[in-house]
mmCIF file of C-alpha atoms and ligand atoms in Angstrom:
data_model
loop_
_atom_site.group_PDB
_atom_site.id
_atom_site.type_symbol
_atom_site.label_atom_id
_atom_site.label_comp_id
_atom_site.label_asym_id
_atom_site.label_seq_id
_atom_site.Cartn_x
_atom_site.Cartn_y
_atom_site.Cartn_z
ATOM 1 C CA MET Y 1 25.788 -1.101 13.905
ATOM 2 C CA ALA Y 2 26.438 -3.584 16.231
ATOM 3 C CA SER Y 3 27.034 -7.007 14.891
ATOM 4 C CA ILE Y 4 27.158 -10.508 16.581
ATOM 5 C CA SER Y 5 27.963 -13.720 14.736
ATOM 6 C CA ILE Y 6 25.494 -16.704 15.247
ATOM 7 C CA ASN Y 7 24.882 -19.166 13.299
ATOM 8 C CA PRO Y 8 23.283 -18.275 9.588
ATOM 9 C CA PRO Y 9 20.000 -19.084 8.230
ATOM 10 C CA SER Y 10 19.740 -21.098 5.114
ATOM 11 C CA CYS Y 11 18.735 -18.249 3.196
ATOM 12 C CA SER Y 12 21.785 -16.254 3.764
ATOM 13 C CA VAL Y 13 24.760 -15.116 1.951
ATOM 14 C CA PRO Y 14 28.156 -16.612 2.494
ATOM 15 C CA ASN Y 15 30.250 -14.674 5.128
ATOM 16 C CA ASP Y 16 27.561 -12.410 6.520
ATOM 17 C CA VAL Y 17 27.054 -11.255 9.740
ATOM 18 C CA GLN Y 18 24.171 -10.438 11.379
ATOM 19 C CA HIS Y 19 23.048 -7.126 12.337
ATOM 20 C CA VAL Y 20 21.547 -6.888 15.530
ATOM 21 C CA GLY Y 21 18.662 -4.873 16.820
ATOM 22 C CA LEU Y 22 17.159 -4.152 13.570
ATOM 23 C CA PRO Y 23 13.071 -4.613 12.997
ATOM 24 C CA LEU Y 24 12.232 -7.145 10.916
ATOM 25 C CA ILE Y 25 12.920 -6.056 7.598
ATOM 26 C CA HIS Y 26 15.426 -2.996 7.429
ATOM 27 C CA GLY Y 27 16.342 -1.274 4.211
ATOM 28 C CA GLU Y 28 19.639 0.870 4.409
ATOM 29 C CA ASN Y 29 20.692 3.346 1.497
ATOM 30 C CA LEU Y 30 18.884 1.227 -1.162
ATOM 31 C CA SER Y 31 19.123 2.351 -4.997
ATOM 32 C CA ARG Y 32 18.537 1.071 -8.527
ATOM 33 C CA SER Y 33 18.509 2.211 -12.000
ATOM 34 C CA PHE Y 34 17.312 0.765 -14.981
ATOM 35 C CA GLN Y 35 19.473 0.812 -18.126
ATOM 36 C CA GLY Y 36 17.284 1.585 -21.391
ATOM 37 C CA LYS Y 37 17.363 4.423 -24.059
ATOM 38 C CA GLU Y 38 17.502 7.023 -20.967
ATOM 39 C CA PRO Y 39 18.481 5.541 -18.027
ATOM 40 C CA VAL Y 40 15.989 5.581 -15.164
ATOM 41 C CA VAL Y 41 16.561 5.679 -11.337
ATOM 42 C CA ALA Y 42 13.622 3.662 -10.069
ATOM 43 C CA VAL Y 43 14.822 4.162 -6.568
ATOM 44 C CA SER Y 44 17.201 6.162 -4.859
ATOM 45 C CA SER Y 45 18.847 5.893 -0.983
ATOM 46 C CA LEU Y 46 16.248 4.423 0.292
ATOM 47 C CA SER Y 47 15.961 3.662 4.092
ATOM 48 C CA PHE Y 48 13.595 1.997 6.000
ATOM 49 C CA ASP Y 49 11.754 -0.327 8.497
ATOM 50 C CA ILE Y 50 9.005 -2.510 8.571
ATOM 51 C CA ASN Y 51 7.963 -4.139 11.684
ATOM 52 C CA GLU Y 52 7.180 -7.640 12.239
ATOM 53 C CA GLY Y 53 3.667 -8.686 12.271
ATOM 54 C CA GLU Y 54 2.606 -5.517 10.879
ATOM 55 C CA VAL Y 55 1.075 -4.409 7.410
ATOM 56 C CA THR Y 56 2.941 -1.645 5.367
ATOM 57 C CA ALA Y 57 2.050 -0.098 2.820
ATOM 58 C CA ILE Y 58 3.888 1.826 0.175
ATOM 59 C CA ILE Y 59 2.222 4.724 -1.961
ATOM 60 C CA GLY Y 60 3.163 6.893 -4.273
ATOM 61 C CA GLU Y 61 1.898 7.954 -8.094
ATOM 62 C CA SER Y 62 2.971 6.051 -10.671
ATOM 63 C CA GLY Y 63 6.456 5.473 -11.804
ATOM 64 C CA SER Y 64 7.670 6.375 -7.811
ATOM 65 C CA GLY Y 65 9.357 3.379 -7.384
ATOM 66 C CA LYS Y 66 7.062 1.329 -5.528
ATOM 67 C CA SER Y 67 7.544 -2.239 -7.101
ATOM 68 C CA THR Y 68 10.988 -1.674 -7.283
ATOM 69 C CA MET Y 69 11.412 -1.136 -3.683
ATOM 70 C CA LEU Y 70 8.801 -4.754 -3.406
ATOM 71 C CA ARG Y 71 11.192 -6.607 -5.682
ATOM 72 C CA LEU Y 72 14.138 -5.462 -3.867
ATOM 73 C CA ILE Y 73 13.149 -6.099 -0.484
ATOM 74 C CA TYR Y 74 12.215 -9.678 -1.617
ATOM 75 C CA GLY Y 75 15.281 -10.298 -3.368
ATOM 76 C CA LEU Y 76 14.214 -10.392 -6.997
ATOM 77 C CA LEU Y 77 16.282 -7.273 -8.014
ATOM 78 C CA GLU Y 78 19.760 -6.298 -7.263
ATOM 79 C CA PRO Y 79 20.797 -3.082 -5.810
ATOM 80 C CA ASP Y 80 23.268 -0.891 -7.411
ATOM 81 C CA GLY Y 81 23.933 0.056 -4.102
ATOM 82 C CA GLY Y 82 22.864 -0.291 0.030
ATOM 83 C CA GLU Y 83 21.029 -3.232 1.539
ATOM 84 C CA VAL Y 84 17.967 -5.582 2.448
ATOM 85 C CA ARG Y 85 18.029 -6.892 5.909
ATOM 86 C CA TYR Y 86 16.075 -10.103 7.321
ATOM 87 C CA ARG Y 87 15.899 -10.567 10.399
ATOM 88 C CA GLY Y 88 19.505 -8.835 10.554
ATOM 89 C CA TRP Y 89 21.055 -10.858 7.538
ATOM 90 C CA ARG Y 90 21.574 -9.492 4.116
ATOM 91 C CA VAL Y 91 18.458 -10.911 1.673
ATOM 92 C CA PRO Y 92 20.477 -12.487 -1.299
ATOM 93 C CA ASN Y 93 20.119 -10.968 -4.531
ATOM 94 C CA PRO Y 94 19.576 -13.065 -7.587
ATOM 95 C CA ARG Y 95 23.238 -13.736 -8.531
ATOM 96 C CA GLU Y 96 23.392 -15.035 -5.118
ATOM 97 C CA LYS Y 97 20.500 -17.143 -4.856
ATOM 98 C CA LEU Y 98 19.412 -19.871 -7.570
ATOM 99 C CA ILE Y 99 16.131 -19.557 -7.367
ATOM 100 C CA PRO Y 100 15.571 -15.653 -6.575
ATOM 101 C CA GLY Y 101 13.485 -14.710 -3.485
ATOM 102 C CA HIS Y 102 13.612 -14.582 0.059
ATOM 103 C CA ASP Y 103 12.768 -18.074 1.660
ATOM 104 C CA ALA Y 104 10.672 -16.636 4.440
ATOM 105 C CA MET Y 105 8.659 -14.277 2.051
ATOM 106 C CA ARG Y 106 6.308 -14.734 -0.813
ATOM 107 C CA MET Y 107 5.068 -12.423 -3.093
ATOM 108 C CA VAL Y 108 1.768 -12.240 -5.002
ATOM 109 C CA SER Y 109 2.135 -10.117 -8.265
ATOM 110 C CA GLN Y 110 -0.360 -8.063 -10.217
ATOM 111 C CA GLY Y 111 -0.609 -10.446 -13.187
ATOM 112 C CA PHE Y 112 -1.271 -13.643 -11.512
ATOM 113 C CA ASP Y 113 1.634 -15.261 -13.487
ATOM 114 C CA ASP Y 114 2.078 -17.980 -10.858
ATOM 115 C CA LEU Y 115 -1.318 -19.709 -10.933
ATOM 116 C CA ASN Y 116 -1.618 -22.418 -13.768
ATOM 117 C CA THR Y 117 -4.632 -21.613 -15.630
ATOM 118 C CA TYR Y 118 -5.823 -24.882 -16.849
ATOM 119 C CA ALA Y 119 -5.416 -26.760 -13.295
ATOM 120 C CA ASN Y 120 -8.350 -26.245 -10.630
ATOM 121 C CA VAL Y 121 -7.844 -24.601 -7.536
ATOM 122 C CA TRP Y 122 -7.043 -27.197 -5.274
ATOM 123 C CA ASP Y 123 -3.945 -28.396 -7.374
ATOM 124 C CA ASN Y 124 -2.707 -24.775 -7.817
ATOM 125 C CA VAL Y 125 -2.339 -24.411 -3.909
ATOM 126 C CA ALA Y 126 -1.732 -27.855 -2.854
ATOM 127 C CA SER Y 127 1.282 -28.114 -5.435
ATOM 128 C CA GLN Y 128 3.149 -25.363 -3.191
ATOM 129 C CA LEU Y 129 3.271 -28.339 -0.621
ATOM 130 C CA PRO Y 130 5.886 -31.457 -0.876
ATOM 131 C CA ASN Y 131 4.462 -34.743 -1.321
ATOM 132 C CA THR Y 132 6.413 -35.999 2.138
ATOM 133 C CA ASP Y 133 3.304 -35.903 4.305
ATOM 134 C CA LEU Y 134 0.189 -35.994 2.266
ATOM 135 C CA GLU Y 135 -2.295 -35.584 5.385
ATOM 136 C CA ALA Y 136 -0.196 -32.113 6.359
ATOM 137 C CA LYS Y 137 -0.457 -31.440 2.632
ATOM 138 C CA PHE Y 138 -4.491 -31.938 2.735
ATOM 139 C CA ASN Y 139 -5.033 -30.157 5.779
ATOM 140 C CA LYS Y 140 -2.875 -26.905 5.446
ATOM 141 C CA THR Y 141 -4.712 -26.621 1.396
ATOM 142 C CA ASN Y 142 -8.197 -27.080 2.963
ATOM 143 C CA ALA Y 143 -7.386 -24.600 6.067
ATOM 144 C CA ILE Y 144 -6.371 -21.705 3.922
ATOM 145 C CA LEU Y 145 -9.019 -22.432 1.475
ATOM 146 C CA HIS Y 146 -11.033 -22.116 3.906
ATOM 147 C CA ARG Y 147 -9.680 -18.976 5.593
ATOM 148 C CA LEU Y 148 -9.641 -16.707 2.414
ATOM 149 C CA ARG Y 149 -13.574 -18.576 1.591
ATOM 150 C CA ILE Y 150 -13.024 -20.266 -1.609
ATOM 151 C CA ALA Y 151 -13.113 -23.734 -0.495
ATOM 152 C CA HIS Y 152 -16.229 -23.879 -2.465
ATOM 153 C CA LEU Y 153 -14.316 -23.107 -5.757
ATOM 154 C CA THR Y 154 -11.820 -26.353 -5.184
ATOM 155 C CA LYS Y 155 -12.654 -27.926 -8.677
ATOM 156 C CA GLN Y 156 -13.235 -24.775 -10.360
ATOM 157 C CA ARG Y 157 -10.290 -24.315 -13.052
ATOM 158 C CA ILE Y 158 -8.336 -21.061 -12.675
ATOM 159 C CA ALA Y 159 -9.362 -20.328 -16.529
ATOM 160 C CA ASP Y 160 -13.124 -19.962 -15.348
ATOM 161 C CA LEU Y 161 -12.768 -17.644 -12.063
ATOM 162 C CA SER Y 162 -13.768 -13.839 -11.866
ATOM 163 C CA GLY Y 163 -10.466 -11.659 -10.982
ATOM 164 C CA GLY Y 164 -11.277 -11.437 -7.577
ATOM 165 C CA GLU Y 165 -11.547 -15.273 -6.935
ATOM 166 C CA LYS Y 166 -8.149 -15.485 -8.800
ATOM 167 C CA GLN Y 167 -6.632 -12.751 -6.646
ATOM 168 C CA ARG Y 168 -7.894 -14.940 -3.603
ATOM 169 C CA VAL Y 169 -6.277 -18.384 -4.838
ATOM 170 C CA ALA Y 170 -3.272 -16.412 -5.377
ATOM 171 C CA ILE Y 171 -3.103 -14.731 -1.641
ATOM 172 C CA ALA Y 172 -3.909 -18.874 -0.293
ATOM 173 C CA ARG Y 173 -0.904 -20.350 -2.896
ATOM 174 C CA ALA Y 174 1.596 -18.000 -1.532
ATOM 175 C CA LEU Y 175 0.185 -18.137 2.389
ATOM 176 C CA VAL Y 176 0.142 -22.116 1.917
ATOM 177 C CA LYS Y 177 3.558 -22.780 2.885
ATOM 178 C CA GLU Y 178 3.022 -20.479 5.758
ATOM 179 C CA PRO Y 179 5.670 -18.060 4.645
ATOM 180 C CA GLU Y 180 6.876 -15.010 7.635
ATOM 181 C CA VAL Y 181 6.174 -12.296 4.866
ATOM 182 C CA LEU Y 182 3.633 -11.550 2.134
ATOM 183 C CA LEU Y 183 4.613 -9.184 -0.247
ATOM 184 C CA MET Y 184 1.550 -7.837 -2.209
ATOM 185 C CA ASP Y 185 1.896 -5.660 -5.550
ATOM 186 C CA GLU Y 186 -1.700 -4.080 -5.997
ATOM 187 C CA PRO Y 187 -3.786 -6.868 -4.139
ATOM 188 C CA PHE Y 188 -7.145 -5.064 -4.521
ATOM 189 C CA ASN Y 189 -7.084 -3.915 -8.398
ATOM 190 C CA GLN Y 190 -8.827 -6.819 -9.529
ATOM 191 C CA VAL Y 191 -11.578 -6.749 -6.644
ATOM 192 C CA ASP Y 192 -14.345 -4.763 -7.321
ATOM 193 C CA ALA Y 193 -15.185 -2.280 -4.207
ATOM 194 C CA SER Y 194 -18.005 -4.340 -2.343
ATOM 195 C CA PHE Y 195 -15.540 -7.549 -1.842
ATOM 196 C CA ARG Y 196 -12.098 -5.476 -1.558
ATOM 197 C CA GLU Y 197 -13.254 -4.557 2.355
ATOM 198 C CA THR Y 198 -13.861 -8.429 3.104
ATOM 199 C CA LEU Y 199 -10.546 -9.478 1.483
ATOM 200 C CA GLN Y 200 -8.633 -6.889 3.409
ATOM 201 C CA GLN Y 201 -10.280 -8.080 6.740
ATOM 202 C CA ASP Y 202 -9.579 -11.554 5.764
ATOM 203 C CA ILE Y 203 -5.932 -10.603 5.414
ATOM 204 C CA LEU Y 204 -6.145 -8.525 8.407
ATOM 205 C CA HIS Y 205 -7.583 -11.530 10.442
ATOM 206 C CA ILE Y 206 -4.374 -13.578 9.146
ATOM 207 C CA VAL Y 207 -2.144 -11.312 10.125
ATOM 208 C CA GLU Y 208 -3.666 -11.127 13.432
ATOM 209 C CA GLU Y 209 -3.864 -14.920 14.001
ATOM 210 C CA THR Y 210 -0.435 -15.768 12.558
ATOM 211 C CA GLY Y 211 1.675 -12.877 12.991
ATOM 212 C CA LEU Y 212 2.129 -12.453 9.600
ATOM 213 C CA THR Y 213 4.049 -9.354 8.212
ATOM 214 C CA VAL Y 214 2.122 -7.906 4.913
ATOM 215 C CA VAL Y 215 4.081 -5.629 2.512
ATOM 216 C CA LEU Y 216 1.616 -4.049 0.170
ATOM 217 C CA VAL Y 217 2.429 -1.544 -2.934
ATOM 218 C CA SER Y 218 -1.363 0.377 -3.717
ATOM 219 C CA HIS Y 219 -2.325 2.664 -6.244
ATOM 220 C CA ASP Y 220 -4.915 4.117 -4.094
ATOM 221 C CA PRO Y 221 -3.984 4.957 -0.910
ATOM 222 C CA ALA Y 222 -7.349 5.870 0.415
ATOM 223 C CA GLU Y 223 -8.385 1.701 0.263
ATOM 224 C CA VAL Y 224 -5.118 1.008 2.641
ATOM 225 C CA LEU Y 225 -5.509 3.897 5.142
ATOM 226 C CA ALA Y 226 -7.995 1.265 7.424
ATOM 227 C CA MET Y 227 -5.332 -1.553 6.700
ATOM 228 C CA ALA Y 228 -1.764 -0.322 7.534
ATOM 229 C CA ASP Y 229 -0.127 0.073 10.512
ATOM 230 C CA GLN Y 230 2.011 2.101 8.688
ATOM 231 C CA LEU Y 231 2.438 3.986 4.928
ATOM 232 C CA ILE Y 232 5.609 4.343 3.114
ATOM 233 C CA VAL Y 233 5.378 7.222 0.961
ATOM 234 C CA LEU Y 234 7.306 7.300 -2.657
ATOM 235 C CA ARG Y 235 7.819 10.219 -4.688
ATOM 236 C CA ALA Y 236 10.389 9.788 -7.542
ATOM 237 C CA GLY Y 237 12.168 7.059 -6.201
ATOM 238 C CA HIS Y 238 12.743 8.829 -2.777
ATOM 239 C CA LEU Y 239 11.253 8.128 0.811
ATOM 240 C CA VAL Y 240 8.933 11.289 1.355
ATOM 241 C CA ALA Y 241 7.457 9.649 4.539
ATOM 242 C CA ALA Y 242 7.167 6.915 6.773
ATOM 243 C CA ASN Y 243 4.357 6.683 9.858
ATOM 244 C CA ALA Y 244 1.277 5.483 11.179
ATOM 245 C CA PRO Y 245 -1.907 6.586 8.319
ATOM 246 C CA ALA Y 246 -3.678 8.604 10.844
ATOM 247 C CA LEU Y 247 -0.809 10.597 11.344
ATOM 248 C CA LEU Y 248 0.521 11.356 7.966
ATOM 249 C CA TYR Y 249 -3.178 11.828 6.853
ATOM 250 C CA ARG Y 250 -3.977 14.586 9.681
ATOM 251 C CA GLN Y 251 -0.064 16.117 9.300
ATOM 252 C CA PRO Y 252 1.218 15.301 5.882
ATOM 253 C CA PRO Y 253 4.562 16.575 5.502
ATOM 254 C CA ASP Y 254 4.232 18.117 2.159
ATOM 255 C CA SER Y 255 1.493 18.652 -0.336
ATOM 256 C CA TYR Y 256 2.703 15.893 -2.073
ATOM 257 C CA THR Y 257 1.506 13.321 0.333
ATOM 258 C CA ALA Y 258 -1.325 15.340 1.113
ATOM 259 C CA ARG Y 259 -2.705 14.909 -2.487
ATOM 260 C CA LEU Y 260 -1.933 10.914 -2.173
ATOM 261 C CA LEU Y 261 -4.181 10.476 0.804
ATOM 262 C CA ALA Y 262 -7.159 12.816 0.280
ATOM 263 C CA LYS Y 263 -8.267 15.559 -2.783
ATOM 264 C CA SER Y 264 -6.637 18.226 -0.503
ATOM 265 C CA ASN Y 265 -7.198 21.947 -0.594
ATOM 266 C CA ILE Y 266 -3.488 23.245 -0.877
ATOM 267 C CA LEU Y 267 -3.590 26.994 -0.401
ATOM 268 C CA ASN Y 268 -0.821 29.867 -0.319
ATOM 269 C CA GLN Y 269 -0.774 32.561 2.699
ATOM 270 C CA ALA Y 270 -2.811 34.690 0.395
ATOM 271 C CA ALA Y 271 -5.463 32.169 -0.072
ATOM 272 C CA ALA Y 272 -5.303 31.005 3.759
ATOM 273 C CA SER Y 273 -5.863 34.325 4.427
ATOM 274 C CA ALA Y 274 -8.887 35.316 2.802
ATOM 275 C CA LEU Y 275 -10.107 32.253 4.654
ATOM 276 C CA GLY Y 276 -9.328 33.623 7.792
ATOM 277 C CA ILE Y 277 -6.582 31.893 8.353
ATOM 278 C CA LYS Y 278 -3.723 34.055 9.858
ATOM 279 C CA THR Y 279 -0.322 32.075 9.516
ATOM 280 C CA ALA Y 280 3.302 32.107 8.869
ATOM 281 C CA ALA Y 281 3.555 29.271 6.811
ATOM 282 C CA SER Y 282 4.263 28.950 3.425
ATOM 283 C CA THR Y 283 1.361 26.466 2.688
ATOM 284 C CA ILE Y 284 -1.799 25.072 3.849
ATOM 285 C CA ILE Y 285 -3.233 21.947 3.720
ATOM 286 C CA ILE Y 286 -7.265 21.453 3.973
ATOM 287 C CA HIS Y 287 -8.791 18.311 3.351
ATOM 288 C CA PRO Y 288 -12.357 18.913 1.823
ATOM 289 C CA GLU Y 289 -13.896 17.217 5.141
ATOM 290 C CA TRP Y 290 -11.766 20.374 6.958
ATOM 291 C CA LEU Y 291 -14.108 22.841 5.681
ATOM 292 C CA SER Y 292 -18.142 23.295 5.797
ATOM 293 C CA LEU Y 293 -20.358 25.197 4.104
ATOM 294 C CA ARG Y 294 -23.233 27.146 4.902
ATOM 295 C CA GLU Y 295 -26.133 29.272 2.535
ATOM 296 C CA SER Y 296 -25.353 32.589 2.942
ATOM 297 C CA PRO Y 297 -26.652 35.357 0.367
ATOM 298 C CA SER Y 298 -23.559 37.781 1.881
ATOM 299 C CA GLY Y 299 -21.466 34.651 1.753
ATOM 300 C CA ASP Y 300 -17.820 35.100 -0.539
ATOM 301 C CA PHE Y 301 -18.043 31.759 -2.369
ATOM 302 C CA HIS Y 302 -20.476 30.723 -4.780
ATOM 303 C CA ILE Y 303 -20.888 27.225 -5.829
ATOM 304 C CA VAL Y 304 -19.572 25.883 -9.386
ATOM 305 C CA ASP Y 305 -20.066 21.990 -9.197
ATOM 306 C CA ILE Y 306 -21.477 19.320 -6.873
ATOM 307 C CA GLN Y 307 -20.606 15.725 -7.769
ATOM 308 C CA PHE Y 308 -23.190 13.517 -6.091
ATOM 309 C CA LYS Y 309 -21.167 10.543 -4.274
ATOM 310 C CA GLY Y 310 -23.768 8.702 -2.556
ATOM 311 C CA PHE Y 311 -23.754 9.739 1.304
ATOM 312 C CA TYR Y 312 -21.501 12.500 0.620
ATOM 313 C CA GLN Y 313 -21.226 15.229 -2.235
ATOM 314 C CA VAL Y 314 -18.140 16.866 -3.269
ATOM 315 C CA VAL Y 315 -18.678 20.485 -3.569
ATOM 316 C CA ALA Y 316 -16.680 22.952 -5.658
ATOM 317 C CA ILE Y 317 -16.895 26.641 -4.615
ATOM 318 C CA GLN Y 318 -15.106 29.481 -5.803
ATOM 319 C CA HIS Y 319 -14.117 33.077 -4.745
ATOM 320 C CA ALA Y 320 -11.718 35.117 -7.017
ATOM 321 C CA SER Y 321 -8.706 32.840 -7.918
ATOM 322 C CA ILE Y 322 -9.486 30.412 -4.831
ATOM 323 C CA GLY Y 323 -11.212 27.466 -5.568
ATOM 324 C CA LEU Y 324 -11.947 24.973 -2.919
ATOM 325 C CA GLN Y 325 -13.242 21.415 -2.631
ATOM 326 C CA VAL Y 326 -15.504 20.352 0.162
ATOM 327 C CA ILE Y 327 -17.000 17.216 0.944
ATOM 328 C CA VAL Y 328 -20.769 17.926 2.776
ATOM 329 C CA SER Y 329 -23.841 15.494 3.514
ATOM 330 C CA SER Y 330 -25.834 14.512 1.194
ATOM 331 C CA ALA Y 331 -28.195 15.335 3.512
ATOM 332 C CA ILE Y 332 -27.619 19.054 2.993
ATOM 333 C CA ASP Y 333 -29.520 20.221 -0.070
ATOM 334 C CA LEU Y 334 -27.023 22.661 -2.154
ATOM 335 C CA ARG Y 335 -27.657 24.016 -5.648
ATOM 336 C CA GLN Y 336 -25.112 25.141 -8.218
ATOM 337 C CA GLY Y 337 -24.450 29.044 -8.046
ATOM 338 C CA MET Y 338 -25.504 29.027 -4.506
ATOM 339 C CA GLN Y 339 -23.627 31.775 -2.116
ATOM 340 C CA VAL Y 340 -22.366 30.418 0.847
ATOM 341 C CA GLY Y 341 -20.244 31.170 3.659
ATOM 342 C CA VAL Y 342 -16.974 28.855 4.428
ATOM 343 C CA ARG Y 343 -15.852 27.460 7.836
ATOM 344 C CA VAL Y 344 -12.412 25.929 8.464
ATOM 345 C CA ILE Y 345 -12.808 23.383 10.853
ATOM 346 C CA ARG Y 346 -9.273 22.216 10.737
ATOM 347 C CA PHE Y 347 -6.006 23.179 8.932
ATOM 348 C CA HIS Y 348 -2.200 21.969 8.458
ATOM 349 C CA GLU Y 349 0.818 24.397 7.939
ATOM 350 C CA ILE Y 350 3.767 22.923 6.232
ATOM 351 C CA GLU Y 351 6.359 25.125 6.428
ATOM 352 C CA VAL Y 352 9.272 23.542 3.969
ATOM 353 C CA GLN Y 353 7.978 22.790 0.272
HETATM 354 N N1 LIG O 1 12.660 -3.359 -15.785
HETATM 355 C C1 LIG O 1 12.659 -2.757 -15.912
HETATM 356 N N2 LIG O 1 13.538 -1.884 -16.821
HETATM 357 C C2 LIG O 1 13.499 -0.497 -17.011
HETATM 358 N N3 LIG O 1 12.976 0.541 -16.252
HETATM 359 C C3 LIG O 1 12.138 0.094 -15.256
HETATM 360 C C4 LIG O 1 12.045 -1.164 -15.068
HETATM 361 N N4 LIG O 1 11.086 -1.314 -13.593
HETATM 362 C C5 LIG O 1 10.710 -0.212 -13.438
HETATM 363 N N5 LIG O 1 11.383 0.785 -14.472
HETATM 364 C C6 LIG O 1 11.175 2.161 -14.110
HETATM 365 O O1 LIG O 1 11.098 2.574 -13.184
HETATM 366 C C7 LIG O 1 10.840 3.213 -12.277
HETATM 367 C C8 LIG O 1 10.050 2.803 -11.371
HETATM 368 O O2 LIG O 1 8.852 1.860 -11.762
HETATM 369 P P1 LIG O 1 8.331 0.824 -10.738
HETATM 370 O O3 LIG O 1 7.530 0.021 -11.470
HETATM 371 O O4 LIG O 1 8.978 1.053 -9.579
HETATM 372 O O5 LIG O 1 7.252 1.997 -10.144
HETATM 373 P P2 LIG O 1 6.046 2.118 -9.568
HETATM 374 O O6 LIG O 1 5.739 3.102 -8.555
HETATM 375 O O7 LIG O 1 5.448 0.887 -9.167
HETATM 376 O O8 LIG O 1 4.496 2.339 -11.308
HETATM 377 P P3 LIG O 1 3.109 1.706 -11.384
HETATM 378 O O9 LIG O 1 2.451 2.416 -9.809
HETATM 379 O O10 LIG O 1 2.810 2.563 -12.455
HETATM 380 O O11 LIG O 1 3.093 0.348 -10.848
HETATM 381 C C9 LIG O 1 9.579 3.653 -13.634
HETATM 382 O O12 LIG O 1 10.191 5.139 -14.172
HETATM 383 C C10 LIG O 1 9.747 2.618 -14.511
HETATM 384 O O13 LIG O 1 9.580 2.468 -15.926
#
């Protein structure tokens, strides 16, 4: 890696040398274990890039190391090995900084631990800014409360807010100091479905307007598919994929990623051949909307279950030992026990598992 020495920023490590040519955030071979009754390897040999002005979502099953990765990026945890670089400079670890956490980043955690429950919304947000310029303090607080649609809650105590409102205050509090990076751990789990999309859109508008970089951890990949420019997929502490959501969805590198992103049908060669797919690949991925059904008394499959989901239905069909999930428009009348024919619209081959 080429290096040039220029004046280090205020948030840096003594004697560090800037690595040039890196994206905004670069993780190199990061590992971190925790000692308990049984030592746990939370993340192992993670290398990744996060681009400026983009939304990156870290996804993975529970315990796969998502929060650990986020805390390593921020500098809240010391890696056992490897490093994180921000604009080419190494992110100080908690032993190297009086108040842990990189100065250019702010983190919103799951529990709203940072919010002062008995203070009002305005004070929670404004208190982040110094009193040296009171006019700027007033204007910035006012602007971010409006931006996050919580200006009408200014005088309300945090204790009296809903989970979704608290989440918006926590984000306003993090953004009022105009960080370059916003880190969010499960940002939408307090927000019900109808408000989730508005909050996601509001964050995307802030990203577009300000060039903010967002890194978020999500339990529910489906919710971030539309939001993220990049998905980083973790499994048991290892990075298994990093790419654009649409690409990972259409061409998942493995069945783990496919299952995280959709309730995929994962078929072996024999099952694939029963659907008329001739392949040399060991595994075939078929997302439920990549199949279509039609009623056919001579069809091989029969319907074993129908889950009504509003504008679509999830239909479970079976033929001998092969069970499949199919997404069908609710406009189509189906009933349990019906014989059906199946058409494969699209499939994805995986060579190595
Ligand atoms: N402070 C800690 N002490 C001991 N073990 C820890 C600690 N923090 C994390 N771990 C362990 O490290 C592993 C990864 O945890 P992490 O919280 O990063 O996963 P996660 O993917 O964010 O999980 P979840 O989705 O359930 O929040 C887990 O096995 C967890 O129990």
